[in-house]
Amino acid sequence: MNILILGGGGREHALAWAVKQNPKTDRLIVAPGNAGIALLAETADLDVLDGAAVVAFCAEQAVDFVIIGPEAPLAAGVADATRAAGILTFGPSAAAARLEASKAFTKEICDACNAPTAGYARFTDAAAARAYVLEKGAPLVIKADGLAAGKGVIMGMTEAEALAGIDEIFGGAFGAAGAEVVIEEFMTGEEASFFILSDGVSALPIGTAQDHKRVGDGDTGPNTGGMGAYSPAPVLTGAIEAQAMDEIVLPTIAEMARRGTPYQGVLYAGLMIENGRSRLVEYNCRFGDPECQVLMMRLGAQALDLLLACAEGRLADARVNWAEDHALTVVMAAQGYPGSYQKGSVIKGLDKLPEDSRHMVFHAGTAAREGAVVATGGRVLNVTARAESLTAAQESAYAMVDAIDWPGGFCRRDIGWRAL
Ligand code: AMP
Ligand code: GLY
């Protein structure tokens, strides 16, 4: 079949890498793609936020299956447009993607199905929000309701920080995403990510992972989009996974179906684990980036069969074949990230690295320029390895990192530390 993947980051490179290995794949097109993706798939220039343009492209190129990577096209209704045109699609409708696009909506769903999550209140007015902070006292978490590229969450560890967060959001720092503010109880515990496919009715867990959000070793410094990940996450034990399915995921899927907006795609549940139980921190309506890279490393070619079963409503009969393996990815970023950074520095040594079912450098922000690979983003490479143990996967990934000649880049040296 002919497959189109929308997106151009490390997540989409990993999806393309796994899909490409499956013999069902004839043509593979990624839009817009990047320099790494271009080595294994066709790339195309396409406005991925424009549903009509995506539908027209699918007709022109005889695309049989569309996989939507990032949240922005999902929130913009691209899956609605392709499904309405009769194109098999992996990714939720705009109505279902509200589980990521509106934090207040997610809280409403949790209330409706009794899913454990942080206590909260929602506000459209700064004075009422400020009064609530003064009444409750710190610590509190202040969130812009809408999509804010991962930046709309402010930790109010003191009352002053919480109040400043309210002023920042209502002051317009996140535009329309900040028209409403959700204030949450500050949860303690250990965070992990849980990935579940849902076809609207049935659900299939496809793996766990842990991300490293802070830029510096030992979880220090400012927050980023994620500096590395590994799978599985040992903190998400079988018992906690079962509790999360029973109390959070399955009730959410049932509630979305009951409302006439069934959830079809991957549901990424960010969980906070404490005293042997999980609570929901947030949902995302897509694979995590860089968590997808470690999941795809472990799933390999079967990932396409699972995504197809999800899109075709056949998850009740689908199974995941797990190996007893571990995958780990180290994000290499441009010096300065997550602050301002330079673009265009040259990356050398990539062609000498192994590329097989245990070693892969996924490209997140690269372009090909005059025969060289150059950095074009903040997060640039995802150096990924798979092995029998997490320690071995970590050693293998850092050996690859050390063979990359890129003075303009840096990475954390401790990815995996929580599990090791
Ligand atoms: P979010 O964008 O909702 O994922 O929030 C970003 C990060 O903020 C999460 O990954 C958590 O580390 C943290 N966070 C969000 N909500 C809470 C909460 N209620 N309590 C503690 N930490 C939180
Ligand atoms: N790595 C976090 C995310 O994809 O949201």
mmCIF file of N, CA and C and ligand atoms in Angstrom, residues 211 213 225-226 268 282 284 286-291 379, ligand 2:
data_model
loop_
_atom_site.group_PDB
_atom_site.id
_atom_site.type_symbol
_atom_site.label_atom_id
_atom_site.label_comp_id
_atom_site.label_asym_id
_atom_site.label_seq_id
_atom_site.Cartn_x
_atom_site.Cartn_y
_atom_site.Cartn_z
ATOM 1 N N ASP A 211 10.553 10.077 29.801
ATOM 2 C CA ASP A 211 11.186 11.190 29.099
ATOM 3 C C ASP A 211 12.119 11.904 30.092
ATOM 4 N N LYS A 213 12.747 15.801 30.760
ATOM 5 C CA LYS A 213 12.325 17.113 30.255
ATOM 6 C C LYS A 213 13.343 18.232 30.471
ATOM 7 N N GLY A 225 11.537 20.118 25.141
ATOM 8 C CA GLY A 225 10.582 19.173 24.555
ATOM 9 C C GLY A 225 10.900 17.743 24.932
ATOM 10 N N GLY A 226 12.059 17.500 25.532
ATOM 11 C CA GLY A 226 12.482 16.139 25.910
ATOM 12 C C GLY A 226 13.895 15.905 25.422
ATOM 13 N N TYR A 268 -1.735 9.114 24.455
ATOM 14 C CA TYR A 268 -0.503 9.183 25.233
ATOM 15 C C TYR A 268 -0.912 9.727 26.592
ATOM 16 N N GLU A 282 -1.761 14.446 32.130
ATOM 17 C CA GLU A 282 -2.283 15.036 30.892
ATOM 18 C C GLU A 282 -2.417 13.945 29.850
ATOM 19 N N ASN A 284 -1.996 13.371 25.594
ATOM 20 C CA ASN A 284 -1.634 13.898 24.285
ATOM 21 C C ASN A 284 -2.291 12.998 23.254
ATOM 22 N N ARG A 286 -1.187 12.057 20.310
ATOM 23 C CA ARG A 286 -0.155 11.668 19.333
ATOM 24 C C ARG A 286 0.921 10.903 20.083
ATOM 25 N N PHE A 287 1.888 10.372 19.341
ATOM 26 C CA PHE A 287 3.038 9.769 20.001
ATOM 27 C C PHE A 287 3.898 10.862 20.616
ATOM 28 N N GLY A 288 4.590 10.536 21.703
ATOM 29 C CA GLY A 288 5.535 11.476 22.291
ATOM 30 C C GLY A 288 6.771 11.581 21.414
ATOM 31 N N ASP A 289 7.442 12.684 21.520
ATOM 32 C CA ASP A 289 8.692 12.901 20.799
ATOM 33 C C ASP A 289 9.702 13.368 21.839
ATOM 34 N N PRO A 290 10.650 12.552 22.275
ATOM 35 C CA PRO A 290 11.263 11.402 21.604
ATOM 36 C C PRO A 290 10.770 10.013 22.055
ATOM 37 N N GLU A 291 9.653 9.900 22.788
ATOM 38 C CA GLU A 291 9.233 8.567 23.243
ATOM 39 C C GLU A 291 8.912 7.634 22.074
ATOM 40 N N ARG A 379 16.195 20.672 18.832
ATOM 41 C CA ARG A 379 16.493 19.244 18.981
ATOM 42 C C ARG A 379 16.803 18.721 17.578
HETATM 43 N N1 GLY B 2 8.234 14.296 25.019
HETATM 44 C C1 GLY B 2 7.048 14.923 25.430
HETATM 45 C C2 GLY B 2 6.021 15.070 24.406
HETATM 46 O O1 GLY B 2 6.118 14.581 23.311
HETATM 47 O O2 GLY B 2 5.011 15.710 24.700
#
